[in-house]
Amino acid sequence: MSSRSWSLPVKGESICPYCGVGCRLELDGELGPYSASIKIRGVADAPANLGKICAKGSLLGETIATPDRLDHPMMRSSRGETFRPATWDTAINKVAGRFREIIAKHGPDAVAFYGSGQLDTEAAYLACKLFKGHLHTNNTDSNSRLCMASAVAGYRSSLGSDGPPNCYDDIEIADVVFIIGSNMAEAHPVTFDRLKAAKAARPGMTIIVVDPRKTATAKIADIHLPIRPGGDIALLNALCRLIIDFDMCDEGFIAHHTNGIAALKEYLAEEKVSALCAAAGLDQTQVERVARRISRTQTFLSFYCMGMGQSTVGTWKCNSLINLHLLTGQIGKPGAGPFSLTGQPNAMGGREAGLLAHQLPGYRFVDDAGHRRELERAWKQPEGSIQPKMGLTAVEMFRSLEKGQLKAIWIAATNPMVSLPDLHLVKRALERAELVVVSDAYHPTETTLAADVLFPAAQWGEKEWTSTSSERLVSFSPKLFDAPGVALSDWQILARMGKALGFSGFDFENSAEVWEEFRALTTGRPCDMTGITAKRLRSDRHVYWPCPTEEHRGSPRRYLDHVFPTPDGRARLLARPHQVPRELTDHEFPFILTTGRLYAHWHTLTRTAKCEKLNRRDPGAYLEIHHDDARKMDIATGEVVQISSRRGTIRLPARVSEQVAPGQVFLPFHWGDLYGEGNAVNYLTIAATDTISKQPELKFCAVAVEKIPAELKVAVRTPTPAEVAQVFAQVQVSPAALMDPVTR
Ligand SMILES: Nc1nc2c(c(=O)[nH]1)N[C@H]1C(S)=C(S)[C@@H](COP(=O)(O)OP(=O)(O)OC[C@H]3O[C@@H](n4cnc5c(=O)[nH]c(N)nc54)[C@H](O)[C@@H]3O)O[C@H]1N2
Ligand SMILES: Nc1nc2c(c(=O)[nH]1)N[C@H]1C(S)=C(S)[C@@H](COP(=O)(O)OP(=O)(O)OC[C@H]3O[C@@H](n4cnc5c(=O)[nH]c(N)nc54)[C@H](O)[C@@H]3O)O[C@H]1N2
Ligand code: SF4
Ligand SMILES: [Mo]
């Protein structure tokens, strides 16, 4: 029944659909079930990867034609029922009808769209146009809220605009590289390898890593600061204070290009360096060494990621890091600047297209009357129709569903039943929802199993898509092979829904037309892409923004003129006091739990679990615990332990090591309910959020760890592809299940 042919030739280039490094891949070979016969290499002249790729990218071929691909729309009339295949018209009209009824009864804010940094810019733009512009609800957010929201808010409050100032070429000219809250070695491996090579070529380069764990990244550091989780602001304030005390500030830069120095100095003068180091859990002589190294360098570059953002003070952490760059004048010149590493392949594009609940396309904002008017005009909507209030953000959407206020949610390209904090809350929310629609490339996922309607999405390689990497490089990826069954691109699904809801403005022939409409809305904005036409993208392949004209070559670096997009052109130094994390440990929950990623797996495993080599490298979930703590509880590696927080309990095998500090434990978050019901890490985590960015505290909660009786033990590991196929064959009703048998 599947329309997929079993040996499709594949040849061409594409941007890797995993991390925000944005490697350009070259594919050559044939695609078939679990096919490993596509050779995937890095493109030599690609600015991000210079010919390199990592294992996840090179093994993409095996993740495409799997038996659990969702290839037809599916529906069911109640949650207990199994899904039935449906035509696109039936499924789309059903959802449009339910949306209309719910909006008529409860108003537009009873519906929501929860998207992803894995949607292409065209789809993110159309989601924003449909929900904010036509249904008039700002309940339009994405999983970037769990990921980049604090970086976005930090850039905007400190520098006047979102978007990193840097490009990867800064690596080779930086003298000091400060990596804080990023495990690049596993999460951005190609960038990490580039850094390692730069260090090998210039041994004088100093690498400083700030991470509570002795990560693979920390292993190459000249100085590793094993910070107490949540202690970053204290450390950054200590560094700023020391640099002021050493009289090593860039006074000229501060005087001409910043505001707020007097208030910052006054605030820091009240703080004691010793107390700040104690709050950060760090040795003062080490911190002084770092301050001296930073203050004496020509070029100072920092990389930061989730150890900074996923915190109730994530925005302030980012402000504090930017303070350090502004005080030392280390921004707006090659080799220097605060460089947030983007997680997902198009988290940047989603921000540019206005997918977050406070944004509109082109780095515009719903709380700005002028911005709303510009979009209302562009979208031919009545004046005053776009709402001025920020919509519900990721976690808030699920809280609102749980309370019965939000009634319907459309989830696309994200798997919240694994990735959101406090999964018991998420479960209750989805159960209470009147309508759950999920667009995904696979079924089952933990989230599709909670849905009423499923839309099959064409995924990487099966559609044209435009994405922006961490370094603001906008790239085009052509379609390389057909999607299974009747799966459509996400933008096509959104456009169909717009039409079914009776709106004009959703009639697009192809993705280039969507891009052109979006591009025109960036003119004069900080993320100006006027010069990046669909045609140019299809011939030049990639261009850096800002790029205001078609003749412009694009801008690998921003702020070279030291003029910032604030009303007076100056960046802002902001005094940000250290605060303790939201949840404290006590005698009942004595351990600090931090969570994160492993090299071989991508998020909730819908793709990387299909790949035997990747599973071999990272075969299953585990709790990492320090030798001293393990010894006290008589826990050995491999023994199953019970981990509890104030929200839930899970059971996983222990891994005893010295990578984590005593009193702390680490859990990788990839494995959801499909791999051991009830054992996902996010049953433990806390849904507390940063008050400004609304990003949740996924890096810190209090837990208890106990050894459990042998008879209660459960084994949790990634099944082999054959086992996966067996599981899927049992629950699958999609025609995808009837695809050719798995041959390995
Ligand atoms: N292999 C792989 N790569 C990925 C992904 C994946 O799923 N798999 N996902 C991508 C995505 S979406 C993202 S967002 C990125 C994330 O990339 P990273 O942020 O680099 O990865 P994480 O493992 O989430 O967390 C990074 C580090 O933060 C540390 N940390 C915890 N608490 C604190 C703290 O209070 N302060 C400091 N300074 N550090 C702390 C943790 O110990 C951890 O080593 O990775 C991207 N790349
Ligand atoms: N405890 C803990 N939790 C975390 C984090 C953490 O560090 N710790 N990190 C958080 C972060 S930074 C992130 S980014 C999230 C990531 O979490 P998720 O976004 O939930 O993770 P993914 O597995 O990438 O989900 C993407 C979904 O989209 C589907 N998909 C793939 N391609 C396409 C496509 O082209 N179209 C459509 N419609 N669907 C597609 C995939 O099959 C998958 O189901 O997790 C967050 N959760
Ligand atoms: S480093 Fe990231 S973008 Fe590059 S191949 Fe690996 S996963 Fe893909
Ligand atoms: Mo992320």
Short mmCIF file of N, CA and C in Angstrom, two decimals, residues 27-150:
data_model
loop_
_atom_site.label_atom_id
_atom_site.label_comp_id
_atom_site.label_asym_id
_atom_site.label_seq_id
_atom_site.Cartn_x
_atom_site.Cartn_y
_atom_site.Cartn_z
N LEU A 27 24.93 14.23 -0.24
CA LEU A 27 24.38 12.86 -0.21
C LEU A 27 24.56 12.19 -1.56
N ASP A 28 24.89 10.92 -1.50
CA ASP A 28 25.04 10.17 -2.74
C ASP A 28 24.77 8.70 -2.45
N GLY A 29 23.78 8.12 -3.13
CA GLY A 29 23.51 6.71 -2.90
C GLY A 29 22.06 6.38 -3.12
N GLU A 30 21.59 5.39 -2.39
CA GLU A 30 20.22 4.93 -2.57
C GLU A 30 19.51 4.86 -1.25
N LEU A 31 18.23 5.19 -1.29
CA LEU A 31 17.41 5.15 -0.09
C LEU A 31 16.51 3.93 -0.13
N GLY A 32 16.46 3.19 0.96
CA GLY A 32 15.53 2.08 1.12
C GLY A 32 15.21 1.94 2.59
N PRO A 33 14.52 0.87 3.00
CA PRO A 33 14.18 0.72 4.41
C PRO A 33 15.44 0.69 5.28
N TYR A 34 15.47 1.51 6.30
CA TYR A 34 16.61 1.64 7.21
C TYR A 34 17.92 1.80 6.44
N SER A 35 17.84 2.42 5.28
CA SER A 35 18.95 2.37 4.34
C SER A 35 20.21 3.04 4.86
N ALA A 36 21.28 2.27 4.85
CA ALA A 36 22.56 2.84 5.22
C ALA A 36 23.40 3.06 3.98
N SER A 37 22.79 2.87 2.82
CA SER A 37 23.60 2.92 1.61
C SER A 37 23.66 4.32 0.99
N ILE A 38 23.27 5.33 1.76
CA ILE A 38 23.51 6.69 1.27
C ILE A 38 24.82 7.15 1.90
N LYS A 39 25.75 7.54 1.04
CA LYS A 39 27.00 8.10 1.58
C LYS A 39 26.73 9.56 1.91
N ILE A 40 27.00 9.96 3.13
CA ILE A 40 26.79 11.35 3.52
C ILE A 40 28.12 11.93 3.99
N ARG A 41 28.52 13.00 3.30
CA ARG A 41 29.80 13.65 3.64
C ARG A 41 29.56 15.13 3.88
N GLY A 42 30.51 15.79 4.50
CA GLY A 42 30.42 17.24 4.66
C GLY A 42 30.84 17.94 3.38
N VAL A 43 30.23 19.09 3.10
CA VAL A 43 30.59 19.86 1.91
C VAL A 43 31.82 20.71 2.25
N ALA A 44 32.87 20.57 1.45
CA ALA A 44 34.17 21.14 1.80
C ALA A 44 34.14 22.67 1.93
N ASP A 45 33.38 23.35 1.05
CA ASP A 45 33.42 24.82 1.12
C ASP A 45 32.27 25.40 1.95
N ALA A 46 31.62 24.57 2.77
CA ALA A 46 30.52 25.08 3.59
C ALA A 46 31.08 25.84 4.79
N PRO A 47 30.65 27.09 5.01
CA PRO A 47 31.26 27.90 6.06
C PRO A 47 31.15 27.29 7.46
N ALA A 48 30.08 26.56 7.75
CA ALA A 48 29.90 26.04 9.10
C ALA A 48 30.80 24.85 9.38
N ASN A 49 30.88 23.92 8.43
CA ASN A 49 31.52 22.64 8.75
C ASN A 49 32.78 22.34 7.96
N LEU A 50 33.12 23.16 6.95
CA LEU A 50 34.37 23.00 6.22
C LEU A 50 34.68 21.53 5.89
N GLY A 51 33.63 20.83 5.47
CA GLY A 51 33.82 19.44 5.03
C GLY A 51 33.60 18.39 6.11
N LYS A 52 33.50 18.81 7.37
CA LYS A 52 33.35 17.83 8.46
C LYS A 52 31.87 17.55 8.75
N ILE A 53 31.57 16.41 9.34
CA ILE A 53 30.25 16.15 9.93
C ILE A 53 30.42 15.22 11.12
N CYS A 54 29.34 15.02 11.88
CA CYS A 54 29.44 14.09 13.02
C CYS A 54 28.66 12.83 12.70
N ALA A 55 28.65 11.87 13.64
CA ALA A 55 28.04 10.57 13.38
C ALA A 55 26.54 10.69 13.11
N LYS A 56 25.85 11.58 13.83
CA LYS A 56 24.41 11.70 13.62
C LYS A 56 24.11 12.10 12.17
N GLY A 57 24.85 13.08 11.69
CA GLY A 57 24.64 13.54 10.32
C GLY A 57 24.96 12.45 9.32
N SER A 58 26.05 11.71 9.56
CA SER A 58 26.47 10.74 8.55
C SER A 58 25.53 9.52 8.51
N LEU A 59 24.75 9.31 9.58
CA LEU A 59 23.88 8.14 9.63
C LEU A 59 22.41 8.49 9.39
N LEU A 60 22.16 9.65 8.85
CA LEU A 60 20.77 10.08 8.62
C LEU A 60 19.99 9.13 7.73
N GLY A 61 20.69 8.48 6.79
CA GLY A 61 20.01 7.61 5.83
C GLY A 61 19.15 6.55 6.51
N GLU A 62 19.61 6.09 7.66
CA GLU A 62 18.90 5.00 8.34
C GLU A 62 17.62 5.44 9.03
N THR A 63 17.40 6.74 9.12
CA THR A 63 16.26 7.22 9.90
C THR A 63 15.05 7.59 9.03
N ILE A 64 15.17 7.44 7.73
CA ILE A 64 14.12 7.98 6.84
C ILE A 64 13.01 6.97 6.57
N ALA A 65 13.36 5.84 5.95
CA ALA A 65 12.33 4.88 5.54
C ALA A 65 12.16 3.83 6.62
N THR A 66 11.56 4.21 7.71
CA THR A 66 11.36 3.29 8.83
C THR A 66 9.89 2.90 8.88
N PRO A 67 9.59 1.77 9.51
CA PRO A 67 8.19 1.30 9.46
C PRO A 67 7.23 2.18 10.24
N ASP A 68 7.73 3.07 11.07
CA ASP A 68 6.81 3.91 11.85
C ASP A 68 6.62 5.29 11.23
N ARG A 69 6.93 5.44 9.95
CA ARG A 69 6.65 6.74 9.32
C ARG A 69 5.14 6.93 9.22
N LEU A 70 4.71 8.12 9.56
CA LEU A 70 3.30 8.49 9.45
C LEU A 70 3.08 8.93 8.01
N ASP A 71 2.29 8.18 7.25
CA ASP A 71 2.19 8.53 5.84
C ASP A 71 0.77 8.87 5.38
N HIS A 72 -0.19 8.79 6.28
CA HIS A 72 -1.57 9.21 5.99
C HIS A 72 -2.09 10.02 7.16
N PRO A 73 -3.00 10.97 6.93
CA PRO A 73 -3.68 11.58 8.08
C PRO A 73 -4.42 10.49 8.83
N MET A 74 -4.57 10.64 10.12
CA MET A 74 -5.28 9.66 10.94
C MET A 74 -6.19 10.39 11.91
N MET A 75 -7.32 9.74 12.23
CA MET A 75 -8.27 10.36 13.15
C MET A 75 -8.87 9.29 14.05
N ARG A 76 -9.44 9.74 15.14
CA ARG A 76 -10.25 8.83 15.96
C ARG A 76 -11.28 9.70 16.70
N SER A 77 -12.42 9.12 17.06
CA SER A 77 -13.45 9.97 17.67
C SER A 77 -13.36 9.98 19.19
N SER A 78 -12.62 9.03 19.77
CA SER A 78 -12.36 9.17 21.20
C SER A 78 -10.99 8.61 21.48
N ARG A 79 -10.40 9.03 22.60
CA ARG A 79 -9.01 8.69 22.89
C ARG A 79 -8.78 7.20 23.09
N GLY A 80 -9.79 6.49 23.52
CA GLY A 80 -9.61 5.06 23.74
C GLY A 80 -9.54 4.27 22.44
N GLU A 81 -10.07 4.86 21.37
CA GLU A 81 -10.13 4.14 20.08
C GLU A 81 -8.78 4.06 19.39
N THR A 82 -8.67 3.14 18.41
CA THR A 82 -7.48 3.18 17.57
C THR A 82 -7.72 4.19 16.44
N PHE A 83 -6.63 4.67 15.86
CA PHE A 83 -6.74 5.65 14.77
C PHE A 83 -7.20 4.98 13.48
N ARG A 84 -7.99 5.72 12.66
CA ARG A 84 -8.33 5.26 11.32
C ARG A 84 -7.66 6.19 10.31
N PRO A 85 -7.16 5.66 9.21
CA PRO A 85 -6.62 6.54 8.17
C PRO A 85 -7.72 7.43 7.60
N ALA A 86 -7.37 8.64 7.20
CA ALA A 86 -8.35 9.56 6.63
C ALA A 86 -7.72 10.26 5.44
N THR A 87 -8.54 10.88 4.60
CA THR A 87 -7.98 11.68 3.51
C THR A 87 -7.60 13.04 4.08
N TRP A 88 -6.77 13.78 3.34
CA TRP A 88 -6.40 15.12 3.78
C TRP A 88 -7.64 15.99 3.94
N ASP A 89 -8.54 15.94 2.95
CA ASP A 89 -9.73 16.81 3.04
C ASP A 89 -10.52 16.54 4.30
N THR A 90 -10.76 15.26 4.59
CA THR A 90 -11.54 14.92 5.78
C THR A 90 -10.83 15.42 7.04
N ALA A 91 -9.54 15.15 7.14
CA ALA A 91 -8.81 15.50 8.38
C ALA A 91 -8.74 17.02 8.55
N ILE A 92 -8.38 17.72 7.48
CA ILE A 92 -8.26 19.19 7.57
C ILE A 92 -9.63 19.80 7.87
N ASN A 93 -10.67 19.35 7.18
CA ASN A 93 -12.00 19.95 7.42
C ASN A 93 -12.50 19.67 8.82
N LYS A 94 -12.17 18.49 9.31
CA LYS A 94 -12.56 18.14 10.68
C LYS A 94 -11.92 19.12 11.67
N VAL A 95 -10.59 19.32 11.52
CA VAL A 95 -9.90 20.21 12.45
C VAL A 95 -10.39 21.65 12.29
N ALA A 96 -10.55 22.09 11.05
CA ALA A 96 -11.03 23.47 10.82
C ALA A 96 -12.40 23.65 11.46
N GLY A 97 -13.26 22.66 11.31
CA GLY A 97 -14.62 22.74 11.88
C GLY A 97 -14.58 22.83 13.40
N ARG A 98 -13.74 22.00 14.00
CA ARG A 98 -13.63 22.01 15.48
C ARG A 98 -13.04 23.33 15.97
N PHE A 99 -12.03 23.85 15.26
CA PHE A 99 -11.45 25.15 15.62
C PHE A 99 -12.54 26.22 15.57
N ARG A 100 -13.34 26.22 14.48
CA ARG A 100 -14.40 27.23 14.34
C ARG A 100 -15.39 27.16 15.49
N GLU A 101 -15.82 25.93 15.82
CA GLU A 101 -16.78 25.77 16.94
C GLU A 101 -16.20 26.28 18.26
N ILE A 102 -14.97 25.87 18.53
CA ILE A 102 -14.35 26.24 19.82
C ILE A 102 -14.17 27.75 19.90
N ILE A 103 -13.74 28.36 18.78
CA ILE A 103 -13.53 29.81 18.78
C ILE A 103 -14.88 30.54 18.93
N ALA A 104 -15.92 30.03 18.26
CA ALA A 104 -17.24 30.67 18.36
C ALA A 104 -17.74 30.63 19.81
N LYS A 105 -17.46 29.54 20.47
CA LYS A 105 -17.98 29.38 21.83
C LYS A 105 -17.11 30.07 22.89
N HIS A 106 -15.77 29.97 22.72
CA HIS A 106 -14.89 30.42 23.80
C HIS A 106 -13.95 31.56 23.40
N GLY A 107 -13.98 31.99 22.16
CA GLY A 107 -13.06 33.05 21.72
C GLY A 107 -11.76 32.46 21.18
N PRO A 108 -10.97 33.30 20.46
CA PRO A 108 -9.77 32.78 19.79
C PRO A 108 -8.70 32.26 20.74
N ASP A 109 -8.65 32.76 21.97
CA ASP A 109 -7.60 32.31 22.87
C ASP A 109 -7.87 30.93 23.47
N ALA A 110 -8.92 30.27 22.98
CA ALA A 110 -9.16 28.88 23.40
C ALA A 110 -8.41 27.89 22.52
N VAL A 111 -7.72 28.40 21.47
CA VAL A 111 -6.92 27.51 20.62
C VAL A 111 -5.45 27.94 20.64
N ALA A 112 -4.56 27.00 20.32
CA ALA A 112 -3.13 27.30 20.37
C ALA A 112 -2.37 26.48 19.34
N PHE A 113 -1.22 27.02 18.94
CA PHE A 113 -0.29 26.29 18.07
C PHE A 113 1.03 26.18 18.81
N TYR A 114 1.52 24.94 18.99
CA TYR A 114 2.80 24.72 19.66
C TYR A 114 3.78 24.10 18.66
N GLY A 115 4.65 24.93 18.13
CA GLY A 115 5.53 24.50 17.05
C GLY A 115 6.95 24.22 17.53
N SER A 116 7.94 24.51 16.66
CA SER A 116 9.26 23.96 16.91
C SER A 116 10.34 24.70 16.13
N GLY A 117 11.52 24.65 16.67
CA GLY A 117 12.69 25.14 15.96
C GLY A 117 13.16 24.17 14.89
N GLN A 118 12.36 23.12 14.67
CA GLN A 118 12.66 22.18 13.59
C GLN A 118 11.69 22.36 12.42
N LEU A 119 10.84 23.38 12.52
CA LEU A 119 10.04 23.75 11.34
C LEU A 119 10.91 24.66 10.49
N ASP A 120 10.75 24.60 9.17
CA ASP A 120 11.48 25.53 8.33
C ASP A 120 10.88 26.92 8.48
N THR A 121 11.60 27.93 8.01
CA THR A 121 11.15 29.31 8.20
C THR A 121 9.80 29.54 7.53
N GLU A 122 9.59 28.91 6.37
CA GLU A 122 8.33 29.08 5.65
C GLU A 122 7.16 28.61 6.53
N ALA A 123 7.31 27.44 7.17
CA ALA A 123 6.23 26.93 8.01
C ALA A 123 6.04 27.79 9.26
N ALA A 124 7.15 28.20 9.87
CA ALA A 124 7.05 29.04 11.08
C ALA A 124 6.30 30.34 10.73
N TYR A 125 6.64 30.89 9.56
CA TYR A 125 5.98 32.14 9.13
C TYR A 125 4.48 31.93 8.93
N LEU A 126 4.12 30.85 8.26
CA LEU A 126 2.68 30.61 8.00
C LEU A 126 1.92 30.31 9.29
N ALA A 127 2.57 29.66 10.26
CA ALA A 127 1.90 29.41 11.55
C ALA A 127 1.58 30.74 12.22
N CYS A 128 2.55 31.64 12.16
CA CYS A 128 2.36 32.96 12.77
C CYS A 128 1.26 33.73 12.03
N LYS A 129 1.31 33.67 10.71
CA LYS A 129 0.31 34.38 9.89
C LYS A 129 -1.10 33.84 10.17
N LEU A 130 -1.22 32.51 10.27
CA LEU A 130 -2.53 31.90 10.46
C LEU A 130 -3.07 32.18 11.87
N PHE A 131 -2.25 31.92 12.88
CA PHE A 131 -2.78 32.01 14.25
C PHE A 131 -2.81 33.45 14.77
N LYS A 132 -1.68 34.16 14.67
CA LYS A 132 -1.67 35.54 15.21
C LYS A 132 -2.40 36.49 14.27
N GLY A 133 -2.19 36.27 12.95
CA GLY A 133 -2.72 37.23 11.98
C GLY A 133 -4.15 37.01 11.58
N HIS A 134 -4.62 35.76 11.57
CA HIS A 134 -5.97 35.49 11.05
C HIS A 134 -6.93 34.94 12.09
N LEU A 135 -6.44 34.03 12.95
CA LEU A 135 -7.33 33.57 14.04
C LEU A 135 -7.27 34.56 15.21
N HIS A 136 -6.28 35.45 15.19
CA HIS A 136 -6.14 36.52 16.19
C HIS A 136 -5.93 35.99 17.60
N THR A 137 -5.11 34.95 17.69
CA THR A 137 -4.63 34.53 19.01
C THR A 137 -3.10 34.52 18.99
N ASN A 138 -2.50 35.05 20.03
CA ASN A 138 -1.04 35.00 20.14
C ASN A 138 -0.57 33.72 20.84
N ASN A 139 -1.48 32.81 21.07
CA ASN A 139 -1.11 31.50 21.63
C ASN A 139 -0.40 30.68 20.55
N THR A 140 0.74 31.16 20.16
CA THR A 140 1.50 30.59 19.05
C THR A 140 2.95 30.59 19.49
N ASP A 141 3.41 29.46 20.02
CA ASP A 141 4.75 29.44 20.60
C ASP A 141 5.50 28.24 20.03
N SER A 142 6.72 28.02 20.50
CA SER A 142 7.43 26.86 20.00
C SER A 142 8.34 26.31 21.08
N ASN A 143 8.90 25.12 20.82
CA ASN A 143 9.81 24.51 21.80
C ASN A 143 11.08 25.34 21.97
N SER A 144 11.29 26.36 21.13
CA SER A 144 12.41 27.29 21.36
C SER A 144 12.23 28.00 22.70
N ARG A 145 11.02 27.99 23.21
CA ARG A 145 10.76 28.54 24.54
C ARG A 145 11.52 27.75 25.60
N LEU A 146 11.75 26.44 25.33
CA LEU A 146 12.48 25.60 26.28
C LEU A 146 13.98 25.72 26.06
N CYS A 147 14.35 26.49 25.05
CA CYS A 147 15.68 26.35 24.46
C CYS A 147 16.39 27.70 24.34
N MET A 148 15.86 28.59 23.51
CA MET A 148 16.57 29.82 23.22
C MET A 148 15.92 31.07 23.82
N ALA A 149 14.77 30.94 24.52
CA ALA A 149 14.02 32.13 24.93
C ALA A 149 14.85 33.07 25.81
N SER A 150 15.67 32.50 26.70
CA SER A 150 16.48 33.37 27.57
C SER A 150 17.59 34.06 26.76
#
